[in-house]
Amino acid sequence: MHYAKPLARLVGELEKLPGIGPKSAQRLAFHLLRIPADEARQLAASIMDVKERIGVCSVCFNFTDQPVCDICRNDRRDRKVLCVVADPRDLLAMERTNEFTGLYHVLGGVISPMEGIGPEMLRMRELIERVQRDEVKEVILATNPTVEGDVTAMYVARLVKPFSVRVTKIAFGLPVGGDLDYADQATLIQALEGRREL
Amino acid sequence: MHYAKPLARLVGELEKLPGIGPKSAQRLAFHLLRIPADEARQLAASIMDVKERIGVCSVCFNFTDQPVCDICRNDRRDRKVLCVVADPRDLLAMERTNEFTGLYHVLGGVISPMEGIGPEMLRMRELIERVQRDEVKEVILATNPTVEGDVTAMYVARLVKPFSVRVTKIAFGLPVGGDLDYADQATLIQALEGRREL
């Protein structure tokens, strides 16, 4: 390949990103070459900025540029209800619903023996501390509907139940707009088990 | 959305990249948050580096970090044969064949009245100068098999013919490993027109 060295290096760095293959990396690199230096500089600066200024909230462990995040500082949020998620992206997905008015607790992953991640590597202790300190009334488990997500949810449930807190789990079932005919068996079983009285 | 500001800015910058939608931008941003600061810094630095150190070759207009690119400085290349391409990515595609041993000329785009790009905005004058100065024997047109690519190829052909140079165009036809049954009509017509005696 006849890449000039700085270009080869950029393509290499871009290839390390998730979902970016050699072809996309090349396309992105050439795009960055083509655009004005100012625009490229803004991207580079925003990458550095994020690394320097974003940390985790000391309460819920969501990403934030403050010691305590916007959600945890919001007085209109119900501090007695905690939604437990695996990572900040899941938190964002929940926020997008505009339905949940409690606070969050970001575990920082899911229990996964395959990847060597045990519960002691997640923010379990911090969750218990919050439940006790803030006299939490309900813990909503919002982990992904996967084996690891379920195991993690069950672990959290057992962990917080001794503190006489209500523990619920978000419903699994058919996605809205979905098609019975196309639903996989596991989803249909969940949908059936989660059926409600009309 | 509950992005902290520096994170929102990074997502915005990433969304400007070609082929990166809001979802990918978010995934990339969270990836950059997760990786060690050093790795993120390397990406940012390589973006800046490319903007500072990469320019175009003064002979063929390929991207290079030298005044004249590696290909143009290579003595073992045949300087009497020029392959004309629209942009540096096409040059790389040709290089990958390991078959072409001449030099290149990068036009910097294709003629496109729709996008307001006329031949005077491409490196046509520089091409004529090279053809004259280096006594080029053959100009191989390697523009994309599109309307704009063809129009550009025809324009270049008319431009250099007066200098008694052989003008050829790379063959269009069925891609190797392709399927007649799946080939579009235009490709089949090209394949038929380009048929050769066996």
Tab-separated table of C-alpha atoms in Angstrom, chain A residues 47 60 113 147 162:
chain	number	residue	atom	x	y	z
A	47	ILE	CA	-11.612	13.574	21.622
A	60	CYS	CA	-24.649	6.910	40.143
A	113	PRO	CA	-17.655	-15.685	34.010
A	147	VAL	CA	-27.949	-14.570	29.963
A	162	PRO	CA	-32.621	-7.950	52.693
